[in-house]
Structure formats: structure tokens, C-alpha cells
Amino acid sequence: AHGSAAAANYEGAPSPLADVPMHQNINPKAPSMTEAEFQQGKQIFFERCAGCHGVLRKGATGKPLTPDITLEKGTDYLKAFITYGSPAGMPNWGTSGELTDAQVDLMARYIQQEPPQPPEFSMADMKNTWKVLIPADKRPKKKMNKINIDNLFSVTLRDAGQIALIDGDTKKIVNIIKTGYAVHISRLSKSGRYLYVIGRDARINLIDLWMEKPDNVAEIKIGLEARSVDTSKYKGFEDKLAVAGSYWPPQFVVMKGETLEPLKIVSTRGMTVDPQEYHPEPRVASIVASEFRPEWIINVKETGKIMMVDYSDLTNLKTTTIDAARFLHDGGWDSTKRYFLVAANKSNKIAVVDSKTDKLAKLVDVGAIPHPGRGANFVHPVFGPVWSTGHLGDDSIALIGTDPAGHKANAWKMVQKLTGQGGGSLFIKTHPKSHNLWVDTTLNPDAATSQSIAVYDINKMDGKKESPLKPEVLPIAQWANLGDGAKRVVQPEYNAKGDEVWFSVWSAKDKESAIVVVDDKTRKLKAVIKDPRLITPTGKFNVHNTQHDVY
Ligand code: DHE
């Protein structure tokens, strides 16, 4: 039950849609609500419920909640469900004190009304928000700063709506840049010159790392809510195009890489892989750029389809659609960058795509709700090359064989299961130069667990299917020496050389946070980066490792 509580908290983050005006659509069969109550219900729904149940309540990782279903259940049943939750993962909003009795009653009535639909976001809407702050021909012709860009880190300052660029050599902040709210990821152009960040509110900022002081050169809003962005990486298309996927509206947009000028929007609405039925809001999850073809791999959450989009001809757009499994989320490359492994999280599977043949290689069964981030690649002493993932829903760490040429019998199988500190893991990481495998447990309900890191010695891994190997546990948050309050340790990230690992100690917005740097060889504290400007640091992206997909 811990794991599902962690998952529910994770998906229960506020959606920017809470602030978008939407029309009240009164259902005559539903219990009545005033306009004010409806607006409050809408607000709570987008803050707490939409992440799992979907904007249109068609169901995603949570059950569908459309009036045809909710009217039949009735107000009393719904109130009990919202109050007490369920073992399947519905949080106990009432008994936990997160919602008052009056709010529970309001929500039970609200979900019997027709779901209000947020507006679409067209090419005209995008163009209205598009700004080129410094035109391409007015930008530097060469690198104008002395920063070792390879070892620069782009750090999300989640609740501040900013990123911090931190020099990995000096550990000093180079610049704090205003971005969208709660930047989800940072990605690099093929050359490594341009940094793209995307906020939860679907705002993209393009940052030029060649400027004397790296800063924004263009921005655009591509929808109302989003999580992913990437660029064109195939030979001949380096730095030319960018792509971003949105949660709402369910679509992706192709842009010019140097300016973010929007060129083409493609909808992801359509049929699910199983059961084959229409879904009105299939959200775009992770996106990566292929090195084998001029293609992006676009993972569509609710349909469970992987779209291999060929960007070489946007007028005659070719897309190979691969049926994987539902609720595709995050993932990363194997070490050869031929195979992409992506979590189908509520299916408890990892889908493996062969980017050379554009075919599904395998669906691999793993633990409950895999959550790899980009995963971690290493050579296992017994099983050969593997890619690994932790889980939100249980304490296991799954190692999957990734070498069909050299280790055929192990390929696309879970060859080994390690036992970690607990459920609620979000990210796992190693580096080709290291023999440490780091696993966080950010969303574990136990404070000591969520504030520490488990680290395994890869050289000591044995040949057992269920390995008894124990990790060392490092009290990262304690090392940061901050005041009281919840401090979650999240997302290990290596420096360019692969001899340091950085961790975010993520406190509340009004509390002190820090970044803790650990020496990879000795596993001892190396530095604590503190600054009043480091508000709610979460994701950290080392330029070299992100540019070259080193993980
Ligand atoms: Fe993330 C990656 C979606 C909550 C921090 N997150 C991703 C990706 C997706 C996603 C689709 C993969 C993008 C890619 O590779 O192209 N995340 C979601 C959600 O839908 C979810 C569950 C709920 C939500 O409301 O957003 C969610 N994510 C969170 C958090 O609560 C985290 C910890 C803090 C935050 O920013 O809100 C968080 N997500 C991250 C990070 C990555 C990420 C740091 C990139 C990891 C990497 O190493 O690439």
C-alpha cells in the first residue's frame, strides 16, 4: 500500500489547468451545484485529481469518472470513496485531512456533472506567445564565456519558475534564468550549444550557452500543460528542429531549433492499444531523438502507443506507430543507443523499441509501477550489459539484459532483481566510469528513507535471480545540515568526468534546500551547495551527460 500511496501523491501535483477558465456544463440528472461551488470543484479537481483520472475524466492511472458511471454510484457512495480511499491507490482525502467534509461533499457532486473541457491550443495561440529575444544572426559566432560548458548543470528550481545554471567545476551559480513554472526537464541540442527547458505550464525556454552569460534567446507556450521537449539529432539535422509534447491539449508540436518558431502540430487523440477504444486525451510523455534515423520516439501515455515520427519531411509526415502497453511514461537508451526502454508504468512493464528497425523488441515484465527516469546502464559481472529501473510501487530494482548480440539468452529479460530501501523510488543512476549504482526513494512515506540514498557495488553483483546484495545507505539530507521540515532527496546526476554524484535535497518553498555532492570513489561528502536562490531544486541535468545520453 505504501507504493500506491507514493504513486498517488506523485500524480496529485497541481495542474496549471486549475487556473484556466472553463464553462459550467450543468447536468440535469446530477445533484445541483451553484456556479461558485462548480468553480471550487473544478479547482480542486485540477489540483488533486486530474493527474490520475484525466482532464476529461476518461481514466488514466485512476478509474474513469464520467457521469454515466458516477451518477449510478450516487453521492453517498462517492463521498465514502473520496473520504476513505481504496487499496488500489485512491488516496484517503477525507481521513488524511487534505479535504474537509464540505469539500468531499462538493467533489462527490462535482464529478456527477459533465467534465468541463479546457480550450484547445492552436498554431495561432502558439504564435501569439512566441518571442525571439535575440535573433539567430545577432547571437555569438563562437563561445563568449570561459565556462567549462561540458560540466555545467541545469538545475530546476521547481516552485520558483526558474532554472539555475551551476558551474560543475567551481560549484558556483552562473545564472538564474526565469522559465515556465516547475520546469520538468532540460535537454541539449546535438551540438551542445542550446539548452531547452519546458515548464509544467508548457512554456519552453531556449537558452544559448555560448553567450557571455548564458540566457534566454527565445520562448514559446505550446499548450496549457506539458512535460517533454527534445531536438533533432540525426546527421544533417543537428540543432535544426525541436519537438515538444503536451498533456493538454493532447498533441505535439515541431519547431525550428534555433528560434522555436512553431511549424506543425500533430494530435495524439485516437485508439488505445488495449482495449482498442477511443481516448480523447492521450498525453505525450517522454520524447527522445533517434541516432539511427531522422526520427523522434514519442511515447503516448493513455493509448500505449509509441510514435516513431520521421522529421525529414514535415509536409509528407511519416510515422511508424508501435503498439506497446498503456501508460507510457519515462525511459532511456541502452548503452549502444539502439534500443529505447520506456516504462508502461501501470502495466508493470518496460517496452523495448529497436530504433534501427522501428519495431517493438519486447515487453518485459518488471515490478510494480516502474519509474526509471532515464534508467542506468552498466556491465553486470555475470549477466553482461544491463539497463535498470527502480519502482514507485515496490522496493525492487529490475535489471534487464540489453545485449542480444553478445548475451542472447539474457536479452530483454529481467535477469536480476535487487532489493532496495522501499517503494517510492523515482530515479536510478550510474556512469560508465563508475561501479556504483545509486537509487533514490524520494516518495517513500518514511522520512529517513526518503532522505537517504541506496548505493550498490556493481562489481559485487552475483548471479542469483533475486540477489541478496545489500546496498550501503547514505544519509544525504543529514549531510546537507538543513533545518526541520520534509527534505526529500531526489535524482542522482553525475558530473561530466563521472567522479562526482549530485543530489537535490528538496525542501518546501519557504525552507532552505541544498545540493549535496558526493565523491563517487569514496562515497564521502565532497561539497554542499547552498544559496538562498536555490528554491526547491529537483531535476539536475549535466550538459555533457544529457547531450550524449550518458546514464
Ligand atoms: Fe516528472 C521526467 C511526467 C511528477 C521530476 N516526468 C518526466 C517525464 C515525464 C514526467 C513524462 C519524462 C520526460 C522525458 O524524458 O521526455 N512527472 C510527470 C508526471 O506526469 C508526474 C507524475 C505528475 C505531475 O503532476 O507532473 C511527474 N516529476 C514529478 C515530480 O513530482 C518531480 C519529482 C518534481 C517535479 O518537477 O514536479 C518530477 N520528472 C522529474 C524529473 C524528470 C522527470 C527530474 C527527468 C529525469 C531525467 O533524468 O531525465
Coordinates of C-alpha atoms in Angstrom, one line a residue, residues 146-366:
K146 CA 35.2 30.8 -20.1
I147 CA 32.7 28.3 -18.5
N148 CA 33.5 24.7 -19.0
I149 CA 30.1 24.1 -20.6
D150 CA 30.6 20.3 -20.6
N151 CA 30.4 20.3 -16.9
L152 CA 27.6 22.9 -16.5
F153 CA 24.4 21.7 -14.7
S154 CA 20.9 23.0 -15.5
V155 CA 19.0 22.7 -12.2
T156 CA 15.2 23.0 -12.0
L157 CA 14.1 25.5 -9.2
R158 CA 10.7 24.0 -9.3
D159 CA 8.4 26.4 -7.3
A160 CA 10.4 29.5 -8.3
G161 CA 9.7 29.0 -12.0
Q162 CA 13.4 29.2 -12.8
I163 CA 16.5 27.2 -13.6
A164 CA 19.9 27.7 -12.1
L165 CA 23.0 27.1 -14.2
I166 CA 25.7 25.8 -11.9
D167 CA 29.3 25.5 -12.9
G168 CA 30.2 21.9 -12.0
D169 CA 33.9 22.8 -11.6
T170 CA 33.6 25.7 -9.2
K171 CA 30.1 24.8 -7.8
K172 CA 29.1 28.5 -8.4
I173 CA 25.8 29.7 -9.8
V174 CA 26.5 31.1 -13.3
N175 CA 23.0 32.5 -13.8
I176 CA 19.4 32.1 -12.6
I177 CA 17.0 32.2 -15.5
K178 CA 13.3 32.8 -15.5
T179 CA 11.4 29.9 -17.1
G180 CA 8.0 28.3 -17.1
Y181 CA 6.6 27.0 -13.8
A182 CA 8.2 23.8 -12.4
V183 CA 10.5 23.0 -15.3
H184 CA 10.3 19.3 -15.9
I185 CA 13.3 18.5 -18.0
S186 CA 16.3 20.1 -19.6
R187 CA 17.6 18.8 -22.9
L188 CA 20.5 19.8 -25.2
S189 CA 20.8 20.3 -28.9
K190 CA 23.0 17.9 -30.7
S191 CA 26.0 20.4 -30.7
G192 CA 25.5 21.1 -27.0
R193 CA 25.2 24.8 -27.6
Y194 CA 21.5 25.2 -27.0
L195 CA 19.6 24.2 -23.8
Y196 CA 15.8 23.6 -24.0
V197 CA 13.7 23.6 -20.9
I198 CA 10.0 23.0 -20.6
G199 CA 7.7 24.1 -17.7
R200 CA 4.6 22.3 -16.4
D201 CA 2.7 25.2 -17.9
A202 CA 4.0 24.2 -21.4
R203 CA 6.4 27.2 -21.7
I204 CA 9.6 26.4 -23.5
N205 CA 12.8 28.5 -23.0
L206 CA 15.7 28.3 -25.4
I207 CA 19.0 29.2 -23.7
D208 CA 22.2 29.9 -25.6
L209 CA 25.2 28.6 -23.7
W210 CA 27.7 30.5 -25.9
M211 CA 26.6 33.9 -24.6
E212 CA 29.0 35.7 -22.2
K213 CA 26.3 35.0 -19.6
P214 CA 24.1 32.2 -20.9
D215 CA 20.5 33.3 -21.1
N216 CA 17.1 33.1 -22.8
V217 CA 17.1 33.8 -26.6
A218 CA 13.6 32.6 -27.4
E219 CA 10.4 31.3 -25.8
I220 CA 7.0 29.9 -26.6
K221 CA 4.0 28.4 -24.9
I222 CA 2.9 25.2 -26.8
G223 CA -0.2 24.3 -24.8
L224 CA -1.7 24.5 -21.3
E225 CA 0.2 21.7 -19.6
A226 CA 3.4 19.8 -20.8
R227 CA 6.4 17.7 -19.7
S228 CA 8.7 16.9 -22.6
V229 CA 11.0 18.5 -25.2
D230 CA 13.8 17.3 -27.4
T231 CA 15.7 18.2 -30.6
S232 CA 16.7 16.7 -33.9
K233 CA 20.0 14.7 -33.6
Y234 CA 20.3 12.8 -36.8
K235 CA 23.2 13.6 -39.2
G236 CA 22.3 16.6 -41.3
F237 CA 19.6 17.8 -38.9
E238 CA 21.9 18.7 -35.9
D239 CA 20.3 21.6 -34.0
K240 CA 17.7 22.2 -36.8
L241 CA 14.4 21.2 -35.2
A242 CA 12.9 20.9 -31.8
V243 CA 9.8 19.0 -30.6
A244 CA 7.6 19.3 -27.5
G245 CA 4.7 17.2 -26.3
S246 CA 1.8 18.4 -24.2
Y247 CA -0.5 16.8 -21.7
W248 CA -3.2 19.3 -22.7
P249 CA -4.1 19.6 -25.5
P250 CA -3.0 16.0 -26.3
Q251 CA -0.6 16.8 -29.2
F252 CA 3.0 17.5 -30.1
V253 CA 4.5 20.4 -32.0
V254 CA 7.6 20.6 -34.2
M255 CA 9.5 23.9 -34.1
K256 CA 12.6 25.4 -35.6
G257 CA 15.5 24.6 -33.3
E258 CA 17.2 28.0 -33.3
T259 CA 14.1 30.1 -32.8
L260 CA 11.3 27.9 -31.6
E261 CA 9.1 29.0 -34.5
P262 CA 6.2 26.5 -34.5
L263 CA 5.9 24.6 -37.7
K264 CA 3.5 21.7 -37.3
I265 CA 1.1 20.4 -34.7
V266 CA 0.1 16.7 -34.6
S267 CA -2.8 15.4 -32.4
T268 CA -2.3 12.2 -30.4
R269 CA -6.1 11.5 -29.9
G270 CA -7.1 8.0 -31.0
M271 CA -7.4 4.4 -30.1
T272 CA -5.8 2.6 -27.2
V273 CA -3.7 -0.5 -27.7
D274 CA -5.9 -2.5 -25.4
P275 CA -8.9 -2.4 -25.2
Q276 CA -9.0 -0.8 -28.6
E277 CA -11.2 2.1 -27.8
Y278 CA -11.1 5.9 -28.5
H279 CA -9.3 8.0 -25.9
P280 CA -9.9 11.8 -26.1
E281 CA -6.8 12.9 -24.2
P282 CA -3.7 10.7 -24.7
R283 CA -1.0 12.7 -23.1
V284 CA 2.5 13.0 -24.5
A285 CA 5.1 11.5 -22.1
S286 CA 8.8 11.1 -22.8
I287 CA 10.3 12.1 -26.2
V288 CA 13.8 11.1 -27.4
A289 CA 15.7 11.7 -30.6
S290 CA 17.0 8.7 -32.6
E291 CA 20.6 8.5 -33.8
F292 CA 19.8 5.9 -36.4
R293 CA 17.1 7.8 -38.4
P294 CA 15.8 11.3 -38.6
E295 CA 13.2 10.4 -36.1
W296 CA 11.7 11.2 -32.7
I297 CA 10.4 8.5 -30.4
I298 CA 7.2 10.0 -28.9
N299 CA 5.6 8.0 -26.1
V300 CA 1.9 8.5 -25.8
K301 CA 0.7 7.6 -22.3
E302 CA -3.0 6.7 -22.4
T303 CA -3.0 5.0 -25.8
G304 CA 0.1 3.0 -25.0
K305 CA 1.5 3.7 -28.5
I306 CA 5.0 4.7 -29.4
M307 CA 5.1 7.1 -32.4
M308 CA 8.3 7.0 -34.5
V309 CA 8.0 10.4 -36.2
D310 CA 10.2 11.0 -39.2
Y311 CA 11.0 14.7 -39.3
S312 CA 12.9 14.7 -42.6
D313 CA 9.7 15.8 -44.5
L314 CA 7.2 17.7 -42.4
T315 CA 4.7 18.0 -45.3
N316 CA 4.6 14.3 -46.0
L317 CA 4.9 13.2 -42.5
K318 CA 5.7 9.5 -42.0
T319 CA 5.0 7.9 -38.6
T320 CA 5.5 4.3 -37.6
T321 CA 3.2 3.6 -34.7
I322 CA 4.3 0.8 -32.4
D323 CA 1.7 -0.9 -30.1
A324 CA 3.3 -1.2 -26.7
A325 CA 1.3 -1.1 -23.5
R326 CA -0.7 1.6 -21.7
F327 CA 0.5 4.5 -19.5
L328 CA 3.9 5.0 -21.1
H329 CA 5.9 7.4 -19.0
D330 CA 9.7 7.8 -18.8
G331 CA 12.6 5.9 -20.2
G332 CA 16.1 6.0 -21.6
W333 CA 18.5 4.4 -24.1
D334 CA 20.6 1.2 -23.7
S335 CA 24.3 1.9 -23.8
T336 CA 24.5 1.5 -27.6
K337 CA 21.6 3.9 -28.2
R338 CA 20.0 1.5 -30.5
Y339 CA 17.2 0.4 -28.1
F340 CA 14.9 2.7 -26.1
L341 CA 13.4 1.3 -22.9
V342 CA 10.3 3.0 -21.6
A343 CA 8.1 2.3 -18.6
A344 CA 4.5 1.4 -19.2
N345 CA 4.0 2.2 -15.6
K346 CA 0.6 0.9 -14.6
S347 CA 1.1 -2.2 -16.8
N348 CA 4.2 -3.0 -14.7
K349 CA 6.2 -3.4 -17.9
I350 CA 9.2 -2.0 -19.8
A351 CA 8.6 -1.6 -23.5
V352 CA 11.8 -2.0 -25.6
V353 CA 11.9 -0.3 -29.0
D354 CA 14.5 -1.1 -31.6
S355 CA 15.2 2.3 -33.2
K356 CA 17.1 0.7 -36.1
T357 CA 14.2 -1.4 -37.3
D358 CA 11.4 0.7 -35.8
K359 CA 9.9 -2.4 -34.2
L360 CA 8.9 -3.4 -30.7
A361 CA 11.7 -5.7 -29.5
K362 CA 9.9 -6.8 -26.3
L363 CA 7.6 -6.0 -23.4
V364 CA 9.4 -7.0 -20.3
D365 CA 7.6 -7.7 -17.0
V366 CA 9.1 -5.9 -14.0

